[in-house]
Amino acid sequence: DSELKKLVKIRLEVMPSYLKVSLGSNGTFTKDEIIQHLEIEDEIGETIYKIELNFLQSLKKGLLHENISTNAA
């Protein structure tokens, strides 16, 4: 689990600084704010972790590629 959290943090660190992430009613966050929430493991950090983990698992299974290919057709 700690290795996955490191991977998620690395993914977030390479995000361009100008990007912001909106989490619905929780607000909009900068890259640095997202990383901070991930590190302190609060509710927002856990939400980000789950979103990123879901993305990585979909990527591994090839689901992301399938969805992109389907939508491009």
C-alpha positions as a LaTeX table, in Angstrom:
\begin{tabular}{lrrr}
\hline
Residue & $x$ (\AA) & $y$ (\AA) & $z$ (\AA) \\
\hline
Asp1 & 0.00 & 0.00 & 0.00 \\
Ser2 & 2.85 & 2.36 & 0.80 \\
Glu3 & 4.46 & 1.64 & $-2.58$ \\
Leu4 & 1.20 & 2.47 & $-4.34$ \\
Lys5 & 0.93 & 5.71 & $-2.38$ \\
Lys6 & 4.48 & 6.60 & $-3.52$ \\
Leu7 & 3.49 & 5.90 & $-7.12$ \\
Val8 & 0.41 & 8.10 & $-6.81$ \\
Lys9 & 2.53 & 10.89 & $-5.30$ \\
Ile10 & 5.04 & 10.64 & $-8.15$ \\
Arg11 & 2.20 & 10.88 & $-10.69$ \\
Leu12 & 0.90 & 13.99 & $-8.96$ \\
Glu13 & 4.36 & 15.57 & $-8.75$ \\
Val14 & 4.80 & 15.45 & $-12.53$ \\
Met15 & 1.47 & 17.19 & $-13.11$ \\
Pro16 & 1.92 & 20.72 & $-14.49$ \\
Ser17 & 1.70 & 23.29 & $-11.68$ \\
Tyr18 & $-1.01$ & 25.30 & $-13.44$ \\
Leu19 & $-3.51$ & 22.41 & $-13.40$ \\
Lys20 & $-6.19$ & 22.28 & $-10.73$ \\
Val21 & $-8.40$ & 19.37 & $-9.73$ \\
Ser22 & $-12.04$ & 19.81 & $-8.77$ \\
Leu23 & $-13.53$ & 17.35 & $-6.30$ \\
Gly24 & $-17.16$ & 18.41 & $-6.50$ \\
Ser25 & $-18.43$ & 19.97 & $-3.29$ \\
Asn26 & $-15.00$ & 19.51 & $-1.64$ \\
Gly27 & $-13.56$ & 22.31 & $-3.78$ \\
Thr28 & $-10.80$ & 22.85 & $-6.31$ \\
Phe29 & $-7.19$ & 22.10 & $-5.44$ \\
Thr30 & $-3.75$ & 22.93 & $-6.79$ \\
Lys31 & $-1.14$ & 20.26 & $-7.33$ \\
Asp32 & 0.63 & 21.19 & $-4.08$ \\
Glu33 & $-2.62$ & 21.11 & $-2.11$ \\
Ile34 & $-3.47$ & 17.67 & $-3.51$ \\
Ile35 & $-0.05$ & 16.31 & $-2.57$ \\
Gln36 & $-0.38$ & 17.80 & 0.92 \\
His37 & $-3.77$ & 16.12 & 1.43 \\
Leu38 & $-2.34$ & 12.83 & 0.16 \\
Glu39 & 0.54 & 13.07 & 2.67 \\
Ile40 & $-1.65$ & 13.83 & 5.69 \\
Glu41 & $-4.08$ & 11.10 & 4.62 \\
Asp42 & $-7.23$ & 13.08 & 5.29 \\
Glu43 & $-10.58$ & 12.53 & 3.52 \\
Ile44 & $-9.52$ & 14.53 & 0.45 \\
Gly45 & $-6.19$ & 12.71 & 0.30 \\
Glu46 & $-7.95$ & 9.36 & 0.46 \\
Thr47 & $-10.34$ & 10.42 & $-2.32$ \\
Ile48 & $-7.42$ & 11.46 & $-4.53$ \\
Tyr49 & $-5.63$ & 8.19 & $-3.73$ \\
Lys50 & $-8.68$ & 6.12 & $-4.71$ \\
Ile51 & $-9.18$ & 8.07 & $-7.95$ \\
Glu52 & $-5.53$ & 7.68 & $-8.95$ \\
Leu53 & $-5.46$ & 4.01 & $-7.95$ \\
Asn54 & $-8.58$ & 3.36 & $-10.01$ \\
Phe55 & $-6.94$ & 5.10 & $-12.98$ \\
Leu56 & $-3.76$ & 3.03 & $-12.63$ \\
Gln57 & $-5.72$ & $-0.22$ & $-12.34$ \\
Ser58 & $-7.77$ & 0.66 & $-15.44$ \\
Leu59 & $-4.56$ & 1.46 & $-17.29$ \\
Lys60 & $-3.08$ & $-1.88$ & $-16.27$ \\
Lys61 & $-6.17$ & $-3.77$ & $-17.43$ \\
Gly62 & $-6.24$ & $-1.89$ & $-20.74$ \\
Leu63 & $-9.64$ & $-0.40$ & $-19.97$ \\
Leu64 & $-8.45$ & 3.15 & $-20.54$ \\
His65 & $-7.18$ & 2.25 & $-23.99$ \\
Glu66 & $-10.46$ & 0.50 & $-24.80$ \\
Asn67 & $-12.52$ & 3.53 & $-23.73$ \\
Ile68 & $-10.36$ & 5.93 & $-25.74$ \\
Ser69 & $-10.54$ & 3.72 & $-28.81$ \\
Thr70 & $-14.31$ & 3.30 & $-28.49$ \\
Asn71 & $-14.91$ & 7.04 & $-28.07$ \\
Ala72 & $-12.61$ & 7.91 & $-30.97$ \\
Ala73 & $-14.58$ & 5.75 & $-33.41$ \\
\hline
\end{tabular}
